[in-house]
Amino acid sequence: MTVQDGDFFYPLESVKKLKDLQESGMRSRKALGYGVHLCDHPDFPKDLKSICTRSDAAQAFQRLGVIAENSRICEICAYAACAGC
C-alpha cells in the first residue's frame, strides 16, 4: 500500500510511523514545522527522508499526517491519495 503526495509515493507504514513520531511526546513541537523537526530522529522512516530536503517539507508532512490520521480509509482503498489495492 502506498501513499501519493504530488509526484512522490511513500509506503503507508512509513506514513503511519511518521504520525506516531509526531504524536509521541512531541506535541508541543508538532506545530513548528509539522514534523520537519523529526527528520533527525533515529526512528524517522528512511522512506520519508527525501521529504526533509524539499522546500515544501512542512506542508508535505502535514498532508501525510492527515492521511495517517485516516489510514483506515486508505487501507480500504477509499482515499484517492492511496494506491496498491
mmCIF file of C-alpha atoms in Angstrom:
data_model
loop_
_atom_site.group_PDB
_atom_site.id
_atom_site.type_symbol
_atom_site.label_atom_id
_atom_site.label_comp_id
_atom_site.label_asym_id
_atom_site.label_seq_id
_atom_site.Cartn_x
_atom_site.Cartn_y
_atom_site.Cartn_z
ATOM 1 C CA MET A 1 0.000 0.000 0.000
ATOM 2 C CA THR A 2 1.454 3.368 -0.988
ATOM 3 C CA VAL A 3 0.514 6.984 -0.379
ATOM 4 C CA GLN A 4 0.948 9.628 -3.054
ATOM 5 C CA ASP A 5 1.886 13.216 -2.305
ATOM 6 C CA GLY A 6 2.221 15.083 -5.581
ATOM 7 C CA ASP A 7 4.665 13.138 -7.734
ATOM 8 C CA PHE A 8 6.067 11.217 -4.758
ATOM 9 C CA PHE A 9 4.989 7.828 -3.385
ATOM 10 C CA TYR A 10 5.610 6.542 0.138
ATOM 11 C CA PRO A 11 4.750 3.295 1.941
ATOM 12 C CA LEU A 12 1.653 3.637 4.117
ATOM 13 C CA GLU A 13 3.512 2.028 7.030
ATOM 14 C CA SER A 14 6.157 4.781 6.889
ATOM 15 C CA VAL A 15 3.456 7.442 6.869
ATOM 16 C CA LYS A 16 1.876 5.829 9.943
ATOM 17 C CA LYS A 17 5.289 5.760 11.652
ATOM 18 C CA LEU A 18 5.690 9.468 10.949
ATOM 19 C CA LYS A 19 2.350 10.151 12.610
ATOM 20 C CA ASP A 20 3.367 8.036 15.623
ATOM 21 C CA LEU A 21 6.560 10.058 15.984
ATOM 22 C CA GLN A 22 4.641 13.313 15.705
ATOM 23 C CA GLU A 23 2.322 12.203 18.478
ATOM 24 C CA SER A 24 4.877 10.588 20.811
ATOM 25 C CA GLY A 25 5.767 13.261 23.285
ATOM 26 C CA MET A 26 6.420 15.942 20.692
ATOM 27 C CA ARG A 27 3.018 17.582 20.579
ATOM 28 C CA SER A 28 4.422 20.933 21.666
ATOM 29 C CA ARG A 29 6.814 20.960 18.704
ATOM 30 C CA LYS A 30 4.359 19.480 16.213
ATOM 31 C CA ALA A 31 3.018 22.877 15.235
ATOM 32 C CA LEU A 32 6.554 24.023 14.467
ATOM 33 C CA GLY A 33 7.118 22.573 11.047
ATOM 34 C CA TYR A 34 4.581 19.729 11.056
ATOM 35 C CA GLY A 35 7.257 17.100 11.555
ATOM 36 C CA VAL A 36 10.290 18.676 9.907
ATOM 37 C CA HIS A 37 11.982 18.696 13.325
ATOM 38 C CA LEU A 38 11.681 14.891 13.303
ATOM 39 C CA CYS A 39 13.965 14.416 10.294
ATOM 40 C CA ASP A 40 16.934 13.765 12.594
ATOM 41 C CA HIS A 41 15.047 11.419 14.916
ATOM 42 C CA PRO A 42 16.662 7.953 14.966
ATOM 43 C CA ASP A 43 13.303 6.261 14.326
ATOM 44 C CA PHE A 44 12.351 8.533 11.435
ATOM 45 C CA PRO A 45 11.330 6.353 8.451
ATOM 46 C CA LYS A 46 14.117 6.186 5.877
ATOM 47 C CA ASP A 47 11.493 6.121 3.113
ATOM 48 C CA LEU A 48 10.487 9.664 4.056
ATOM 49 C CA LYS A 49 13.991 11.187 4.373
ATOM 50 C CA SER A 50 13.752 12.731 0.903
ATOM 51 C CA ILE A 51 10.931 14.973 2.138
ATOM 52 C CA CYS A 52 13.271 16.638 4.636
ATOM 53 C CA THR A 53 15.148 18.455 1.872
ATOM 54 C CA ARG A 54 12.076 19.608 -0.044
ATOM 55 C CA SER A 55 11.117 23.272 0.083
ATOM 56 C CA ASP A 56 7.544 22.218 0.914
ATOM 57 C CA ALA A 57 8.569 19.721 3.611
ATOM 58 C CA ALA A 58 6.302 21.161 6.321
ATOM 59 C CA GLN A 59 3.300 21.062 4.012
ATOM 60 C CA ALA A 60 4.138 17.533 2.835
ATOM 61 C CA PHE A 61 4.362 16.298 6.434
ATOM 62 C CA GLN A 62 1.057 17.971 7.201
ATOM 63 C CA ARG A 63 -0.632 16.280 4.224
ATOM 64 C CA LEU A 64 0.847 12.890 5.112
ATOM 65 C CA GLY A 65 -0.277 13.388 8.696
ATOM 66 C CA VAL A 66 -3.865 13.864 7.540
ATOM 67 C CA ILE A 67 -3.649 10.640 5.548
ATOM 68 C CA ALA A 68 -2.150 8.794 8.527
ATOM 69 C CA GLU A 69 -4.969 10.016 10.769
ATOM 70 C CA ASN A 70 -7.388 8.427 8.316
ATOM 71 C CA SER A 71 -5.252 5.420 7.378
ATOM 72 C CA ARG A 72 -8.206 3.062 7.733
ATOM 73 C CA ILE A 73 -9.817 4.851 4.790
ATOM 74 C CA CYS A 74 -6.619 4.318 2.851
ATOM 75 C CA GLU A 75 -6.498 0.642 3.777
ATOM 76 C CA ILE A 76 -9.969 0.066 2.350
ATOM 77 C CA CYS A 77 -8.976 1.989 -0.804
ATOM 78 C CA ALA A 78 -11.411 4.850 -0.338
ATOM 79 C CA TYR A 79 -8.778 7.602 -0.387
ATOM 80 C CA ALA A 80 -7.572 8.939 -3.737
ATOM 81 C CA ALA A 81 -4.017 9.501 -2.457
ATOM 82 C CA CYS A 82 -3.586 5.795 -1.706
ATOM 83 C CA ALA A 83 -2.673 3.053 -4.145
ATOM 84 C CA GLY A 84 -1.854 -0.631 -4.115
ATOM 85 C CA CYS A 85 -5.246 -2.141 -3.500
#
